[in-house]
């Protein structure tokens, strides 16, 4: 692996970490969506002009056009997975907060015991 | 006290606890057995999650309830499966009352602490976990994952846990470190009974815990979560 490749790999990892740390930045999210449009446009272009991926690969020094597409795909996949992971975690946190509020609202205190055992709060677990 | 499917033992554990502690909150974390009814029989406050959220979330719910009670000064977390000793918890609260520390953490590996009947593999795993913990959180402890803790209001108010499952123990240390509060490990006895071993964590789950903790630290925004 040449030095430039090593630098590129490090740069990608650093950029990924930075982007994920600042994932709530509005500009970054907007950029991500614009990127999505750009990828869509590129897909259409590459269907219309199949040779274009090869030409792009030649331009950046990658041997085959399909390899270039594959790299792009891998990077997109990693970012998408990470994004989903964090979104899911945020959702879980909201869900926990909601369930907690509900549980505390329905708490049964022993003082409620008026001779009979109080009914259990609804639980559809 | 977080409770998940502990109907067989929870009443006994709670009854024992209530001999020393008058205010006991049990959080039924979406149990599918009769845990909730057993909790009520024992005369503890019952707070019930409609779905299972994990031990960390259940603990936080219990604390949220307790924090809302006027006059609540000290808080104890206790496992429902009977592995902890009530007198250990009482000793921890006594230590808090002296005002020397804000947080007391149970340790079964500190000198004069005990882990009765602990399998050798579990001991090794917990020691590895401890090393991982001191590396990632910067808090150096002899026991990383003991469920018996006692702390004051200052610490209870700061606890906001985002990690699911058992990774909350590590996240808690993270909170502890950032809080700058004074803490100390206190020797406790943990009983490894056939029941607690059957109910307890699978060792392989430590892989999940480590991954969760690591990802969390890597990607968390530095200022305010």
Coordinates of C-alpha atoms in Angstrom, one line a residue:
Chain A
X1 CA 0.0 0.0 0.0
X2 CA 1.4 3.3 -1.0
X3 CA 1.8 6.2 1.4
X4 CA -1.0 8.2 -0.3
X5 CA -3.4 5.3 0.2
X6 CA -2.6 5.1 3.9
X7 CA -3.2 8.8 4.3
X8 CA -6.6 8.4 2.5
X9 CA -7.7 5.6 4.7
X10 CA -6.8 7.6 7.8
X11 CA -8.6 10.6 6.5
X12 CA -11.7 8.6 5.8
X13 CA -11.8 7.1 9.3
X14 CA -11.2 10.6 10.8
X15 CA -13.9 12.2 8.8
X16 CA -16.3 9.4 9.7
X17 CA -15.6 9.8 13.4
X18 CA -16.0 13.5 13.2
X19 CA -19.2 13.3 11.2
X20 CA -20.7 10.8 13.7
X21 CA -19.8 12.9 16.7
X22 CA -21.4 15.9 15.2
X23 CA -24.3 13.9 13.8
X24 CA -26.9 16.4 14.9
X25 CA -25.3 19.3 13.0
X26 CA -28.0 20.5 10.6
X27 CA -25.5 21.3 7.8
X28 CA -24.1 17.8 7.9
X29 CA -27.6 16.3 7.6
X30 CA -28.4 18.6 4.7
X31 CA -25.1 17.6 3.1
X32 CA -26.0 14.0 3.5
X33 CA -29.3 14.5 1.8
X34 CA -27.8 16.5 -1.1
X35 CA -25.3 13.7 -1.4
X36 CA -28.1 11.2 -1.8
X37 CA -29.5 13.2 -4.7
X38 CA -26.0 13.4 -6.3
X39 CA -25.7 9.6 -6.0
X40 CA -29.1 9.2 -7.6
X41 CA -28.1 11.4 -10.5
X42 CA -24.9 9.5 -10.9
X43 CA -26.7 6.2 -11.0
X44 CA -28.9 7.5 -13.8
X45 CA -25.9 8.8 -15.7
X46 CA -24.0 5.5 -15.3
X47 CA -27.0 3.6 -16.7
X48 CA -27.2 5.9 -19.7
X49 CA -23.4 6.0 -20.2
X50 CA -22.1 2.6 -18.9
X51 CA -18.5 3.5 -19.7
X52 CA -18.5 6.5 -17.4
X53 CA -17.6 4.5 -14.2
X54 CA -14.5 3.2 -16.0
X55 CA -13.5 6.6 -17.1
X56 CA -14.0 7.9 -13.5
X57 CA -11.9 5.1 -12.2
X58 CA -9.1 5.8 -14.6
X59 CA -9.2 9.5 -13.6
X60 CA -8.7 8.7 -9.9
X61 CA -6.3 5.8 -10.4
X62 CA -8.5 2.9 -9.6
X63 CA -8.1 -0.1 -11.9
X64 CA -11.7 -1.0 -12.6
X65 CA -14.9 1.0 -12.7
X66 CA -16.8 -1.6 -10.7
X67 CA -14.2 -1.3 -7.9
X68 CA -14.8 2.4 -7.7
X69 CA -18.5 1.8 -7.4
X70 CA -17.9 -0.9 -4.8
X71 CA -15.8 1.6 -2.7
X72 CA -18.5 4.1 -2.8
X73 CA -21.0 1.5 -1.8
X74 CA -19.0 0.4 1.2
X75 CA -18.6 3.9 2.5
X76 CA -22.2 4.6 2.0
X77 CA -23.2 1.4 3.8
X78 CA -20.9 2.1 6.8
X79 CA -22.3 5.6 7.2
X80 CA -25.9 4.4 6.8
X81 CA -25.5 1.7 9.3
X82 CA -23.9 4.0 11.8
X83 CA -26.6 6.6 11.3
X84 CA -29.3 4.0 11.9
X85 CA -27.6 2.6 14.9
X86 CA -27.6 6.0 16.6
X87 CA -31.1 6.8 15.5
X88 CA -32.3 3.6 17.0
X89 CA -30.5 4.3 20.2
X90 CA -32.0 7.7 20.5
X91 CA -35.4 6.1 19.9
X92 CA -34.8 3.5 22.6
X93 CA -34.0 6.3 25.0
X94 CA -37.2 8.1 24.2
X95 CA -39.1 4.9 24.6
X96 CA -37.5 4.3 28.0
X97 CA -38.3 7.8 29.1
X98 CA -42.0 7.4 28.1
X99 CA -42.3 4.0 29.8
X100 CA -40.7 5.4 32.9
X101 CA -43.1 8.3 33.1
X102 CA -46.0 5.9 32.7
X103 CA -44.7 3.5 35.3
X104 CA -44.1 6.2 37.9
X105 CA -47.6 7.6 37.2
X106 CA -49.1 4.3 37.9
X107 CA -47.0 3.4 40.9
X108 CA -48.7 1.3 43.6
X109 CA -47.8 2.4 47.1
X110 CA -48.2 0.0 50.0
X111 CA -50.3 2.7 51.7
X112 CA -52.8 2.1 48.9
X113 CA -53.5 -1.3 50.6
X114 CA -56.9 -0.9 52.0
X115 CA -57.4 -4.5 53.1
X116 CA -57.5 -5.9 49.6
X117 CA -54.7 -6.2 47.2
X118 CA -54.9 -3.3 44.7
X119 CA -55.2 -4.2 41.1
X120 CA -52.0 -4.3 39.1
X121 CA -51.5 -1.5 36.7
X122 CA -52.0 -2.5 33.1
X123 CA -49.1 -4.2 31.5
X124 CA -49.2 -5.8 28.1
X125 CA -45.6 -7.1 28.2
Chain B
X1 CA -34.4 -2.6 43.1
X2 CA -34.9 -3.7 39.5
X3 CA -36.9 -6.9 39.2
X4 CA -37.3 -9.1 36.1
X5 CA -39.0 -12.4 36.4
X6 CA -37.9 -13.1 40.0
X7 CA -41.3 -14.2 41.4
X8 CA -39.7 -17.2 43.2
X9 CA -37.4 -15.1 45.4
X10 CA -38.4 -11.4 45.2
X11 CA -40.8 -11.4 48.2
X12 CA -38.2 -12.9 50.5
X13 CA -35.5 -10.5 49.4
X14 CA -37.8 -7.5 49.8
X15 CA -39.1 -8.7 53.2
X16 CA -35.5 -9.0 54.4
X17 CA -34.7 -5.5 53.0
X18 CA -37.7 -3.9 54.7
X19 CA -36.6 -5.1 58.1
X20 CA -33.8 -2.5 57.8
X21 CA -35.0 0.0 55.2
X22 CA -38.5 1.3 55.4
X23 CA -38.8 2.8 51.9
X24 CA -38.2 0.2 49.3
X25 CA -39.1 0.7 45.6
X26 CA -39.2 -2.3 43.4
X27 CA -39.3 -1.8 39.7
X28 CA -41.0 -4.6 37.9
X29 CA -39.2 -4.5 34.5
X30 CA -42.0 -6.0 32.4
X31 CA -41.9 -9.4 34.1
X32 CA -43.9 -12.2 32.6
X33 CA -44.3 -14.1 35.9
X34 CA -46.0 -13.1 39.1
X35 CA -43.2 -10.8 40.2
X36 CA -45.5 -7.8 40.5
X37 CA -47.9 -9.5 42.9
X38 CA -45.0 -10.8 45.0
X39 CA -43.6 -7.3 45.3
X40 CA -47.0 -6.0 46.6
X41 CA -47.2 -8.9 49.1
X42 CA -43.9 -7.8 50.5
X43 CA -45.2 -4.3 51.0
X44 CA -42.8 -2.5 48.8
X45 CA -43.7 0.3 46.4
X46 CA -44.4 -1.2 43.0
X47 CA -43.4 0.7 39.9
X48 CA -44.1 -1.3 36.8
X49 CA -42.6 -1.0 33.3
X50 CA -45.1 -2.0 30.7
X51 CA -42.3 -3.5 28.6
X52 CA -38.9 -4.8 29.5
X53 CA -36.3 -2.1 29.3
X54 CA -33.3 -3.7 31.0
X55 CA -31.7 -3.4 34.4
X56 CA -30.2 0.0 33.9
X57 CA -33.4 1.6 32.9
X58 CA -35.3 -0.1 35.7
X59 CA -32.8 1.2 38.2
X60 CA -33.1 4.7 36.8
X61 CA -36.9 4.5 37.1
X62 CA -36.6 3.4 40.7
X63 CA -34.3 6.4 41.4
X64 CA -36.6 8.8 39.6
X65 CA -39.5 7.6 41.8
X66 CA -37.3 7.8 45.0
X67 CA -36.0 11.3 44.1
X68 CA -39.5 12.6 43.9
X69 CA -40.2 11.5 47.5
X70 CA -39.7 14.4 49.9
X71 CA -36.9 13.8 52.4
X72 CA -35.1 11.0 50.4
X73 CA -31.4 11.6 51.1
X74 CA -29.7 8.3 50.5
X75 CA -30.3 5.8 47.7
X76 CA -29.3 2.1 47.5
X77 CA -29.4 -0.2 44.5
X78 CA -29.9 -3.8 45.3
X79 CA -30.2 -7.0 43.1
X80 CA -33.5 -8.9 43.3
X81 CA -32.1 -12.4 43.1
X82 CA -30.8 -12.5 46.7
X83 CA -27.1 -12.3 46.0
X84 CA -26.6 -9.2 48.1
X85 CA -26.6 -8.9 51.9
X86 CA -28.8 -6.3 53.6
X87 CA -26.2 -5.6 56.3
X88 CA -23.7 -4.7 53.6
X89 CA -26.2 -2.1 52.2
X90 CA -26.8 -0.7 55.7
X91 CA -23.0 -0.4 56.3
X92 CA -22.8 1.6 53.0
X93 CA -25.5 4.0 54.0
X94 CA -23.8 4.4 57.4
X95 CA -20.6 5.3 55.6
X96 CA -22.5 7.9 53.5
X97 CA -24.0 9.4 56.7
X98 CA -20.5 10.3 57.9
X99 CA -20.3 12.7 54.9
X100 CA -16.9 11.4 53.9
X101 CA -18.0 10.2 50.5
X102 CA -20.9 10.7 48.1
X103 CA -20.9 7.3 46.5
X104 CA -20.3 3.8 47.9
X105 CA -19.7 1.0 45.5
X106 CA -19.9 -2.7 46.5
X107 CA -16.9 -4.8 45.7
X108 CA -16.6 -8.6 46.1
X109 CA -12.9 -8.6 45.3
X110 CA -11.6 -5.9 47.6
X111 CA -9.9 -7.1 50.8
X112 CA -12.5 -8.7 53.1
X113 CA -15.1 -8.7 50.4
X114 CA -16.4 -12.1 49.4
X115 CA -17.7 -13.9 46.4
X116 CA -19.0 -17.1 47.8
X117 CA -19.3 -19.9 45.3
X118 CA -18.1 -17.9 42.3
X119 CA -16.9 -20.0 39.4
X120 CA -13.3 -19.4 38.5
X121 CA -14.2 -18.4 34.9
X122 CA -16.5 -15.7 36.2
X123 CA -13.8 -14.4 38.5
X124 CA -11.4 -14.1 35.5
X125 CA -14.0 -12.5 33.3
X126 CA -14.9 -9.9 36.0
X127 CA -11.2 -9.1 36.4
X128 CA -10.8 -8.6 32.6
X129 CA -13.9 -6.4 32.7
X130 CA -12.4 -4.3 35.5
X131 CA -9.3 -3.7 33.4
X132 CA -11.4 -2.7 30.4
X133 CA -13.4 -0.4 32.6
X134 CA -10.5 1.5 34.1
X135 CA -9.1 1.9 30.6
X136 CA -12.3 3.3 29.2
X137 CA -13.8 5.3 32.1
X138 CA -10.6 6.3 34.0
X139 CA -12.2 5.1 37.2
X140 CA -10.1 2.3 38.7
X141 CA -12.1 -0.2 40.8
X142 CA -11.5 -3.7 42.1
X143 CA -15.0 -4.8 41.0
X144 CA -16.6 -3.4 37.9
X145 CA -20.1 -4.9 37.9
X146 CA -21.5 -5.1 41.4
X147 CA -25.2 -4.2 41.6
X148 CA -25.0 -3.1 45.3
X149 CA -24.3 0.6 45.5
X150 CA -25.3 3.5 47.8
X151 CA -25.2 7.2 47.1
X152 CA -26.5 10.6 48.0
X153 CA -28.9 12.9 46.2
X154 CA -26.1 14.7 44.4
X155 CA -25.2 11.6 42.5
X156 CA -28.7 10.2 42.0
X157 CA -29.7 13.3 40.2
X158 CA -27.0 13.0 37.7
X159 CA -27.8 9.5 36.6
X160 CA -29.1 9.4 33.0
X161 CA -28.4 6.1 31.3
X162 CA -28.6 5.5 27.6
X163 CA -27.0 2.1 27.2
X164 CA -29.2 -1.0 27.2
X165 CA -28.6 -4.1 29.2
X166 CA -25.7 -4.6 31.6
X167 CA -23.6 -1.9 29.9
X168 CA -25.2 0.6 32.3
X169 CA -22.8 -0.4 35.0
X170 CA -20.0 0.9 32.9
X171 CA -21.9 4.0 31.9
X172 CA -22.6 4.7 35.6
X173 CA -18.9 4.9 36.2
X174 CA -18.6 7.3 33.4
X175 CA -21.2 9.5 35.1
X176 CA -19.3 9.1 38.4
X177 CA -16.1 10.2 36.9
X178 CA -17.6 13.3 35.3
X179 CA -19.5 14.2 38.4
X180 CA -16.2 14.6 40.4
X181 CA -18.0 13.2 43.5
X182 CA -16.1 11.3 46.1
X183 CA -16.5 7.6 46.0
X184 CA -15.1 4.5 47.7
X185 CA -15.3 0.8 47.3
X186 CA -16.8 -1.1 50.2
X187 CA -16.3 -4.8 50.7
X188 CA -19.5 -6.8 50.3
X189 CA -20.4 -10.5 50.2
X190 CA -22.0 -11.7 47.0
X191 CA -23.6 -15.1 47.1
X192 CA -23.4 -17.2 44.0
X193 CA -26.3 -19.5 44.4
X194 CA -27.7 -22.0 41.9
X195 CA -30.6 -19.6 41.5
X196 CA -28.6 -16.5 40.8
X197 CA -26.3 -18.4 38.4
X198 CA -29.2 -19.6 36.4
X199 CA -30.8 -16.2 36.3
X200 CA -27.7 -14.2 35.9
X201 CA -25.7 -12.9 33.0
X202 CA -24.3 -15.2 30.4
X203 CA -20.6 -14.7 30.2
X204 CA -20.6 -14.2 26.5
X205 CA -22.8 -11.1 27.0
X206 CA -19.6 -9.3 28.1
X207 CA -18.7 -9.0 24.4
X208 CA -21.9 -7.0 23.9
X209 CA -21.3 -4.9 26.9
X210 CA -17.8 -4.1 25.8
X211 CA -18.9 -3.1 22.3
X212 CA -21.7 -0.9 23.6
X213 CA -19.4 0.9 26.0
X214 CA -16.7 1.4 23.4
X215 CA -19.1 2.7 20.7
X216 CA -20.7 5.0 23.2
X217 CA -17.5 6.6 24.3
X218 CA -16.2 6.8 20.7
X219 CA -19.2 8.6 19.3
X220 CA -20.7 10.5 22.2
X221 CA -20.7 14.2 21.8
X222 CA -18.3 15.6 24.3
X223 CA -20.5 18.3 25.7
X224 CA -23.9 17.3 27.3
X225 CA -25.6 14.2 26.1

